[in-house]
CSV table of C-alpha atoms in Angstrom, one decimal:
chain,number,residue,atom,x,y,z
A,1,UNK,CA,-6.9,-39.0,-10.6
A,2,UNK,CA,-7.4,-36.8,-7.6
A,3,UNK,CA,-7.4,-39.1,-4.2
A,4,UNK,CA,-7.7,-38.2,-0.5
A,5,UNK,CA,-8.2,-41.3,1.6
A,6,UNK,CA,-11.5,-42.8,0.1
A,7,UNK,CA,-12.2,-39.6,-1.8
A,8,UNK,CA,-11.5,-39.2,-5.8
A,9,UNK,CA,-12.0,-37.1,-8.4
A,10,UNK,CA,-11.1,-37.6,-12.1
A,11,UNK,CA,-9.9,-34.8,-14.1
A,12,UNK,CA,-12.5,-32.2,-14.6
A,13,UNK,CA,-14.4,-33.5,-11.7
A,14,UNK,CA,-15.9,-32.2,-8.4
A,15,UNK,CA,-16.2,-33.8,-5.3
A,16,UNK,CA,-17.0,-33.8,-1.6
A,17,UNK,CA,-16.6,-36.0,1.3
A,18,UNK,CA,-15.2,-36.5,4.4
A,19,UNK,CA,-11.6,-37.9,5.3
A,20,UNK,CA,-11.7,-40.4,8.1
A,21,UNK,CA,-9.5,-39.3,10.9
A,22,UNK,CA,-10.7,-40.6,14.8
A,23,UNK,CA,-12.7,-40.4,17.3
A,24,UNK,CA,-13.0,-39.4,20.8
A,25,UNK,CA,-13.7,-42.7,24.0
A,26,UNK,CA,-17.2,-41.4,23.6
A,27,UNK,CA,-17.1,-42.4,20.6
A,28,UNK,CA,-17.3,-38.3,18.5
A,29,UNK,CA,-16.3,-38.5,15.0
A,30,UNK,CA,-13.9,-35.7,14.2
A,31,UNK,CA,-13.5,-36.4,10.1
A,32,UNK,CA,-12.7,-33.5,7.8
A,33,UNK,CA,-14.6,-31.9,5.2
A,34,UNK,CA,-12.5,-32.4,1.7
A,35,UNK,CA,-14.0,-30.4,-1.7
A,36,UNK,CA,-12.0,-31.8,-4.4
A,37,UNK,CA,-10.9,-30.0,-7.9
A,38,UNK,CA,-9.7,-32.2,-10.4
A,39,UNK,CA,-8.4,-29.9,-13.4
A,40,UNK,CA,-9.3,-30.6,-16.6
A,41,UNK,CA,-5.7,-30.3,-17.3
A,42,UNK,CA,-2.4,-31.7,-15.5
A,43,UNK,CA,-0.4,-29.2,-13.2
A,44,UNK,CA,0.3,-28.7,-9.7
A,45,UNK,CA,-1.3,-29.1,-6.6
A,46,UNK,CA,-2.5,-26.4,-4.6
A,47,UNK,CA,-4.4,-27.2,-1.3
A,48,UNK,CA,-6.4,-24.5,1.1
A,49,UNK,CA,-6.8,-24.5,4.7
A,50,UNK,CA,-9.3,-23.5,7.1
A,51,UNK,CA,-10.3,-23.1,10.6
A,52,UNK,CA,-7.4,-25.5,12.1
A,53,UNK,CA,-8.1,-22.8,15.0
A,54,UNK,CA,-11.6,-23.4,15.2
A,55,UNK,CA,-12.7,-19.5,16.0
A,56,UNK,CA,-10.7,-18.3,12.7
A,57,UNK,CA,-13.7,-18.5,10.0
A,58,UNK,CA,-12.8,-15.8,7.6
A,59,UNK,CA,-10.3,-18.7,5.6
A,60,UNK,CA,-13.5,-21.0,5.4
A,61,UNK,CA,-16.3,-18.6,4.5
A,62,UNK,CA,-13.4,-17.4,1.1
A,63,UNK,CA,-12.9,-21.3,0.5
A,64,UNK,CA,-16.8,-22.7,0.3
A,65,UNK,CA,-16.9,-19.4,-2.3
A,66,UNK,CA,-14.1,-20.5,-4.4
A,67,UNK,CA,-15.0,-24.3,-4.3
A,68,UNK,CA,-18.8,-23.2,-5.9
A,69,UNK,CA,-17.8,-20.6,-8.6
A,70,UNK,CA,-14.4,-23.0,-9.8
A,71,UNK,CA,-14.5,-24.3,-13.0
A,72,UNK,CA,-12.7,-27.6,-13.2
A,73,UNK,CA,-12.7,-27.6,-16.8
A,74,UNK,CA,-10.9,-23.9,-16.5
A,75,UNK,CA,-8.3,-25.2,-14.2
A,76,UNK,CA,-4.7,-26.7,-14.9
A,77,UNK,CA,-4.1,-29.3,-11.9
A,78,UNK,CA,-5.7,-29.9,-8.7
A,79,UNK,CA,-7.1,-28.1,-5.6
A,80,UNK,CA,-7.9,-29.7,-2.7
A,81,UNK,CA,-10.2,-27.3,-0.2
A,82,UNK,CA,-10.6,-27.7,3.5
A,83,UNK,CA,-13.1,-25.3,5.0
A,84,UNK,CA,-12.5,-26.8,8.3
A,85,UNK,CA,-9.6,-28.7,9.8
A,86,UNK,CA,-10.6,-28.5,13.8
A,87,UNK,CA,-14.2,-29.9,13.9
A,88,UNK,CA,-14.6,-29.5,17.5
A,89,UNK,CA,-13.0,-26.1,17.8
A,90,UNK,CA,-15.6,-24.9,15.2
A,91,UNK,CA,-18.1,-25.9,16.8
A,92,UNK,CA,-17.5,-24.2,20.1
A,93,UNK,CA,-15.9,-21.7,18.9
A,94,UNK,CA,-12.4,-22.3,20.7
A,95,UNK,CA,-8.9,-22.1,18.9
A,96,UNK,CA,-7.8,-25.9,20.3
A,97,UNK,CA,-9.9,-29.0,20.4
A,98,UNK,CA,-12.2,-29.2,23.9
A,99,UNK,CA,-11.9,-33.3,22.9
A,100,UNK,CA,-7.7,-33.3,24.2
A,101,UNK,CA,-7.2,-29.7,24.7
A,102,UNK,CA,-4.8,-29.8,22.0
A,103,UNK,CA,-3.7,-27.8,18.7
A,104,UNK,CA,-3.6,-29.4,15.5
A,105,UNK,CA,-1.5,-26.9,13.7
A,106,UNK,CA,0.9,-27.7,16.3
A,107,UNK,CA,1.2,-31.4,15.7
A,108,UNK,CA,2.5,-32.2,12.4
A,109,UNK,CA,3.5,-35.1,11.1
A,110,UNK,CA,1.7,-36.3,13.8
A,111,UNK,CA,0.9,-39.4,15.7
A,112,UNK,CA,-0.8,-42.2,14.8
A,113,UNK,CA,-0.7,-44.0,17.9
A,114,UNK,CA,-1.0,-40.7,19.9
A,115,UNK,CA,-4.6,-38.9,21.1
A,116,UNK,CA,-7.6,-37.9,19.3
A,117,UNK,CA,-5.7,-34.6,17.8
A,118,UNK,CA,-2.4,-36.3,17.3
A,119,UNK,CA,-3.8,-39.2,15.1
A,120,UNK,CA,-6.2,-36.2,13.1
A,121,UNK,CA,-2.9,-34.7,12.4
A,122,UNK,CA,-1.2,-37.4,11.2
A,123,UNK,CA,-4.0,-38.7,8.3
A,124,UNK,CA,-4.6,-35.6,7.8
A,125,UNK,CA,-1.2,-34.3,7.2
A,126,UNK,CA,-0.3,-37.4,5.7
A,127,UNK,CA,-3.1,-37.6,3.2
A,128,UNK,CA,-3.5,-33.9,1.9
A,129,UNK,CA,-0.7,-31.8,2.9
A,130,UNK,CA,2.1,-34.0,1.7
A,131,UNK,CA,0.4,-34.4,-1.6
A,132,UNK,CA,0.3,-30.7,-2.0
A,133,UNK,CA,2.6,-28.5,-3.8
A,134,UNK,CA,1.2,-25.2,-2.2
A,135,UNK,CA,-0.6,-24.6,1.5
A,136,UNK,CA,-2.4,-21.4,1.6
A,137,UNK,CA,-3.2,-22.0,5.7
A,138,UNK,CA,-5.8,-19.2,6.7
A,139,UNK,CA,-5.9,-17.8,9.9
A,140,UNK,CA,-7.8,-14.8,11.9
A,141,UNK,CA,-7.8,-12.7,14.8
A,142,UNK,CA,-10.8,-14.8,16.1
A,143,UNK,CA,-12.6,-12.6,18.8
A,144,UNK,CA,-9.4,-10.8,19.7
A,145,UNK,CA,-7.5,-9.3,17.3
A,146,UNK,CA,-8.0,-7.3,13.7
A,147,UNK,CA,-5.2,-8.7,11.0
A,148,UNK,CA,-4.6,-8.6,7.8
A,149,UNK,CA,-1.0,-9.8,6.3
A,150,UNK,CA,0.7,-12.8,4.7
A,151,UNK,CA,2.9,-14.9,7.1
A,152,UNK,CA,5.8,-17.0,6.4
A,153,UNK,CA,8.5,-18.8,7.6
A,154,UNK,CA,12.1,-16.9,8.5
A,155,UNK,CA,14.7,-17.6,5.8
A,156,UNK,CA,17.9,-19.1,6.6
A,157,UNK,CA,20.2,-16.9,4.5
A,158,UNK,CA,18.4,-14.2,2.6
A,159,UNK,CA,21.4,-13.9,0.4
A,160,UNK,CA,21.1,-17.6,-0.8
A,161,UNK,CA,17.6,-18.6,-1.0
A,162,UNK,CA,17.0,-22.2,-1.7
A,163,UNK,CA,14.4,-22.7,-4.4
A,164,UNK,CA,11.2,-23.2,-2.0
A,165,UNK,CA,12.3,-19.4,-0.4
A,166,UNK,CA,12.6,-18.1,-3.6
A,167,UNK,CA,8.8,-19.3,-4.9
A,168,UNK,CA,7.2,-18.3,-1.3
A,169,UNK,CA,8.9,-15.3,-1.6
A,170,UNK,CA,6.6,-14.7,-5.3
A,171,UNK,CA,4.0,-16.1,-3.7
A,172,UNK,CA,3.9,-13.8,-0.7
A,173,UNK,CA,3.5,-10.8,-3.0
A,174,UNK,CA,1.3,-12.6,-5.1
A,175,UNK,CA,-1.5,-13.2,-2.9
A,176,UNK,CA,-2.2,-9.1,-3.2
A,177,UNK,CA,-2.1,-7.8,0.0
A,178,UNK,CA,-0.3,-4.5,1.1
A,179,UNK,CA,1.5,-6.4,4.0
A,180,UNK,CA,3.6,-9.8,4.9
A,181,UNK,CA,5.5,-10.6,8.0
A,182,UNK,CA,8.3,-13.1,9.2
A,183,UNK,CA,8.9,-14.2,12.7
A,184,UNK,CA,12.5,-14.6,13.7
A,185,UNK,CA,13.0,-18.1,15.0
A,186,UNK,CA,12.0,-18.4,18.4
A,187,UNK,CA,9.3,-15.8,18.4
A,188,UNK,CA,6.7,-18.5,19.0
A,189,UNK,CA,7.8,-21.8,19.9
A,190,UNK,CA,9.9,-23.9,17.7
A,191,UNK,CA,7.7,-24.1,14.3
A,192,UNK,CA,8.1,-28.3,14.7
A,193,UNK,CA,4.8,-28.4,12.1
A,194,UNK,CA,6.3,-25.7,9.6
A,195,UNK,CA,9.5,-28.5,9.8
A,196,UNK,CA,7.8,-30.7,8.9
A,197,UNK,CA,5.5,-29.4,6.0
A,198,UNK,CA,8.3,-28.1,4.4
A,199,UNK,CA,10.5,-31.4,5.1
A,200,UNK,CA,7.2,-32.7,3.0
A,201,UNK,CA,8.5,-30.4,-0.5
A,202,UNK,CA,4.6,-28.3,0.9
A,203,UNK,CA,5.3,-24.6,0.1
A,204,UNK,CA,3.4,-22.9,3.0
A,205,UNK,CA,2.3,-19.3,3.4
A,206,UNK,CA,-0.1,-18.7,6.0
A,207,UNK,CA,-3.1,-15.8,5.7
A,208,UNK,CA,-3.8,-13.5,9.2
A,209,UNK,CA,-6.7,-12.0,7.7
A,210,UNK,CA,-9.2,-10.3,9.8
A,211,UNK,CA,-11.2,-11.2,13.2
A,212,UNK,CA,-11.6,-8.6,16.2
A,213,UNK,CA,-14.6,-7.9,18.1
A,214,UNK,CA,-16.2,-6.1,15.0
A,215,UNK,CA,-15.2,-8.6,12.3
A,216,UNK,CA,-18.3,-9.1,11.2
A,217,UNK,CA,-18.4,-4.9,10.1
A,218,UNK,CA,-15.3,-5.5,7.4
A,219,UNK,CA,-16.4,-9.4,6.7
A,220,UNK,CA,-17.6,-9.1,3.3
A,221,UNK,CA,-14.7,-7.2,2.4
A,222,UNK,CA,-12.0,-9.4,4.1
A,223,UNK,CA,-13.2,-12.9,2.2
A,224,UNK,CA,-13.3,-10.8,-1.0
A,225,UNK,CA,-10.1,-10.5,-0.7
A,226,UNK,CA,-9.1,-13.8,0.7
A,227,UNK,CA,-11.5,-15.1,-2.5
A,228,UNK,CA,-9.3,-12.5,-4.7
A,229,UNK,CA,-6.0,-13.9,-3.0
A,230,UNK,CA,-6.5,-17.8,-3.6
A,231,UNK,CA,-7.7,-17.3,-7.7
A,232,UNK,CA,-4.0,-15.2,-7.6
A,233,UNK,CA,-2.2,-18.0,-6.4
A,234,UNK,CA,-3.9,-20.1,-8.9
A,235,UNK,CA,-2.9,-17.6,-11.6
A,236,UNK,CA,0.9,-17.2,-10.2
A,237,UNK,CA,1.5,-21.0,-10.3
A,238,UNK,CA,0.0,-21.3,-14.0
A,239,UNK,CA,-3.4,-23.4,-13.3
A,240,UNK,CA,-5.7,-20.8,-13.9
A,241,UNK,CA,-5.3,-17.4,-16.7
A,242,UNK,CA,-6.1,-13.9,-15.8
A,243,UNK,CA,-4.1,-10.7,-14.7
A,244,UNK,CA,-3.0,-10.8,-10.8
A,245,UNK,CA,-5.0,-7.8,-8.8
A,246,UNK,CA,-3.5,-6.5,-5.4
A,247,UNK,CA,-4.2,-3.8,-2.8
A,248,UNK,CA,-1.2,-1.3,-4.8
A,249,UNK,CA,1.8,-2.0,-6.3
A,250,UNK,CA,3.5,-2.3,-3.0
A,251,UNK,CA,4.0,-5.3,-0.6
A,252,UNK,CA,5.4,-4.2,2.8
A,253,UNK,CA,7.5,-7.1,4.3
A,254,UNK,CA,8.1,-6.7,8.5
A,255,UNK,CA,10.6,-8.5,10.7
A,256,UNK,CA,7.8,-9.2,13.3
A,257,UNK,CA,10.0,-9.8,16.6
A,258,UNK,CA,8.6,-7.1,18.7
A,259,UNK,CA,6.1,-9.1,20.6
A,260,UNK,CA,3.8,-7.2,23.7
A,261,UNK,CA,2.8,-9.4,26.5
A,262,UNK,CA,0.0,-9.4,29.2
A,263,UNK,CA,1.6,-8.6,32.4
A,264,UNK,CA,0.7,-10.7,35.5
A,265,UNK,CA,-2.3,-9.0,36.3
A,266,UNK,CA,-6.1,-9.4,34.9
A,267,UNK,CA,-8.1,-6.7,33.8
A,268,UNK,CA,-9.9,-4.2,31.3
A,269,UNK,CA,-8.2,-4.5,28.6
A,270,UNK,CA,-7.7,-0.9,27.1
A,271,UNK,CA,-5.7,-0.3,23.5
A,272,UNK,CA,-4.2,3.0,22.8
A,273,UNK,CA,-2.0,1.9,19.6
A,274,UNK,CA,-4.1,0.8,16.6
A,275,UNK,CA,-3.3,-1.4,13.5
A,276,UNK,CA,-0.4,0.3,12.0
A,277,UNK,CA,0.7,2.9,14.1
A,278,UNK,CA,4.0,3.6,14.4
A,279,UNK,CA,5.6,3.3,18.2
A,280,UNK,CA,8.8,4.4,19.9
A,281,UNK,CA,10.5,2.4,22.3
A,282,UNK,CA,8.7,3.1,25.9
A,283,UNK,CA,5.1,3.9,23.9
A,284,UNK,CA,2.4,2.8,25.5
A,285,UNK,CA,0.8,-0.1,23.5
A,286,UNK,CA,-2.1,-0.2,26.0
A,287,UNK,CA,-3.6,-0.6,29.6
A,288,UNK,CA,-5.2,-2.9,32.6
A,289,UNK,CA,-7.6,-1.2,34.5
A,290,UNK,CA,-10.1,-2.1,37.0
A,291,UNK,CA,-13.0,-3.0,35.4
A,292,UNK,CA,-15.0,-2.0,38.5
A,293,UNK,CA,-13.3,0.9,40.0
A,294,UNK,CA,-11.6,2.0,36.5
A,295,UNK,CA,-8.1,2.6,38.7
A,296,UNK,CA,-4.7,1.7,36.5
A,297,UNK,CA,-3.7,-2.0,37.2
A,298,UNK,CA,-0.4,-2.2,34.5
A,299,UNK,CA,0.7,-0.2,31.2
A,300,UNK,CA,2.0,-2.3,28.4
A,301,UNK,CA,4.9,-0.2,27.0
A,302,UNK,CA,6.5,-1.2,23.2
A,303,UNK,CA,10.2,-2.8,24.5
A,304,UNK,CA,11.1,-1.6,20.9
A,305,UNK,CA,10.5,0.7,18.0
A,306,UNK,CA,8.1,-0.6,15.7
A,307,UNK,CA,4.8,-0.4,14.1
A,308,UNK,CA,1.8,-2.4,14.8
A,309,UNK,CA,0.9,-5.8,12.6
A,310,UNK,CA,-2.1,-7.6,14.9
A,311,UNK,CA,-4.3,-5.2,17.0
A,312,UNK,CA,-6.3,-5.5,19.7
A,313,UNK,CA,-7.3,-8.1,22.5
A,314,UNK,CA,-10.4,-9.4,23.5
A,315,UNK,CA,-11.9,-8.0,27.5
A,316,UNK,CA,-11.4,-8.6,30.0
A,317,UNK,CA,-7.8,-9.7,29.7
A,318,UNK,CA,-7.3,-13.0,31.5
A,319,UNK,CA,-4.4,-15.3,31.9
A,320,UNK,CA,-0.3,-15.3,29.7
A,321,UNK,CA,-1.2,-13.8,26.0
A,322,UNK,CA,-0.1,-11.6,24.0
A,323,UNK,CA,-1.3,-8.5,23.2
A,324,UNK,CA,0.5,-7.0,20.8
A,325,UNK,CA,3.2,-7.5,17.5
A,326,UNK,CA,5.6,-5.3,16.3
A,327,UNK,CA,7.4,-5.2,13.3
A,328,UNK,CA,10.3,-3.5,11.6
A,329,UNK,CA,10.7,-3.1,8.0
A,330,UNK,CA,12.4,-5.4,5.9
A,331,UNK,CA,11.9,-4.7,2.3
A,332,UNK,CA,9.3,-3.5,-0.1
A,333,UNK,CA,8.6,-5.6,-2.8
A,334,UNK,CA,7.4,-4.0,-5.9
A,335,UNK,CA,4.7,-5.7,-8.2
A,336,UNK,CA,5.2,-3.5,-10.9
A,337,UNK,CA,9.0,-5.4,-11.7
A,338,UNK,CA,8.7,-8.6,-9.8
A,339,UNK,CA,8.1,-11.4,-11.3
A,340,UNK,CA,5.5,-13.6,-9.5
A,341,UNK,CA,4.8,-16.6,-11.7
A,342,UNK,CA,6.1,-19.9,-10.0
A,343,UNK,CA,6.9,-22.6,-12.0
A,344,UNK,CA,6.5,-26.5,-10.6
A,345,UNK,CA,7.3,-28.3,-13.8
């Protein structure tokens, strides 16, 4: 038996509902949308994730596609499926929730005696991601940004992986895209949540997959993939048969530390470097001009060698972001002699 909160599914069952989180003073439900996929057949647990930024949809439209073609009776464990995890940044189309002006992804375990987004965090973490053996967490680029890589959490020691490194690091390569990327620590805050889901036994790799202004030109292509990437996953960790399929034999893995910010200035945002281009320290990753007069506010020089992972940045620029990630190479991993079955017996 499947069972999330007040939800359950037997095996070889089907189900959908919503997990009862909180609500705001006003008295705004924010409970998530659950699909759950009891195999007909025991196994692992493998649990997908999307839209805990609200504005990253790419995740959820590849999830409501694998939730209506799966098979339970063709599946070996369970899957539960969240299309949306931030309610109320969907809906407005904002990254945070409007309701506390607060991140969920940021608050794991979270806080049950804490505000609207702390107390969502901690039923929800508590209730699905604990359970699960495997998160594939989607993000996007939203409106500012074109991506398209796996992303997972620094290793301690490369040289002496513990046995959750060593399955991410199949799993990574798995998943069939060209590129993945590690943040050394510090890069973005302290990774609290990523603590604590792993402190949980949750395996966690997390999908940048497409966004930018234009997403909607290489949308069908991007949830194709994302859709190809989650039925790998299922393959790698033995609940579903089939051959794994992947952009090439190759998986290019980048140290991402090289990270671009916004100067203290607003403006026209104008990119020179595109997705994968290689820069030189000193390069010119882009520009803040007048949006009015067109005269050069601040250049955005590369602080390092490295080549492009995220690109781009919604206009006009406004306020601390970042504009730009770097990344050097770390390895290639080779499908054609890597072994990327994961075993969770």
């Amino acid at each position: 038996m499947l069972q999330v909160g007040n939800l359950s599914a037997k095996p070889g069952e089907k189900t959908f509902g919503y997990l009862e989180t909180a609500q705001s003073r006003s008295g705004l439900r924010l409970d998530i949308p659950v699909h759950l996929i009891a195999g007909a057949q025991p196994g692992p647990t493998l649990m997908l994730q999307g839209a805990i930024h609200g504005a990253e949809i790419i995740g959820s439209i590849a999830i409501l596609d694998f939730v209506a073609k799966a098979d339970p009776s063709a599946i070996r464990g369970n899957v539960i499926a969240v299309p949306v995890v931030n309610r109320a940044g969907f809906e407005m189309g904002t990254r945070g929730s409007l309701v506390d002006e607060k991140d969920i992804s940021r608050l794991f375990p979270g806080n049950k005696d804490g505000s609207v987004s702390d107390q969502t965090a901690y039923v929800y973490f508590n209730e699905c991601i604990a359970q699960a053996d495997v998160l594939i967490d989607f993000h996007a680029g939203a409106r500012t940004a074109y991506e398209r890589y796996v992303l997972f959490t620094n290793e301690d020691d490369p040289n002496n992986l513990t046995l959750m490194e060593k399955r991410r690091r199949k799993l990574v390569v798995a998943f069939g895209l060209d590129q993945a990327a590690f943040f050394p620590p510090g890069t973005f805050g302290s990774g609290a949540s990523k603590v604590a889901i792993e402190e949980a036994n949750t395996l966690q790799i997390t999908l940048e997959f497409g966004g930018g202004t234009g997403w909607h030109l290489n949308g069908e292509d991007n949830v194709r993939d994302a859709n190809r990437g989650i039925w790998n996953i299922l393959k790698a960790m033995g609940m579903a048969d089939g051959e794994l399929e992947a952009d090439g034999p190759l998986c290019t893995v980048y140290e991402a530390g090289v990270v671009i910010w916004k100067p203290a200035v607003d403006g026209l945002f104008i990119r020179d470097a595109k997705f994968k281009d290689e820069l030189k320290e000193g390069d010119v990753y882009g520009r803040l001009v007048d949006p009015y007069t067109g005269d050069l506010l601040a250049e955005m020089p590369t602080p390092k060698d490295g080549i492009v992972i995220p690109s781009g940045q919604e206009w006009p620029t406004v306020g601390a972001t970042s504009i730009g990630i770097l990344g050097v190479i770390d390895r290639i991993e080779d499908r054609r002699t890597m072994d990327q079955s994961v075993s969770f017996d």
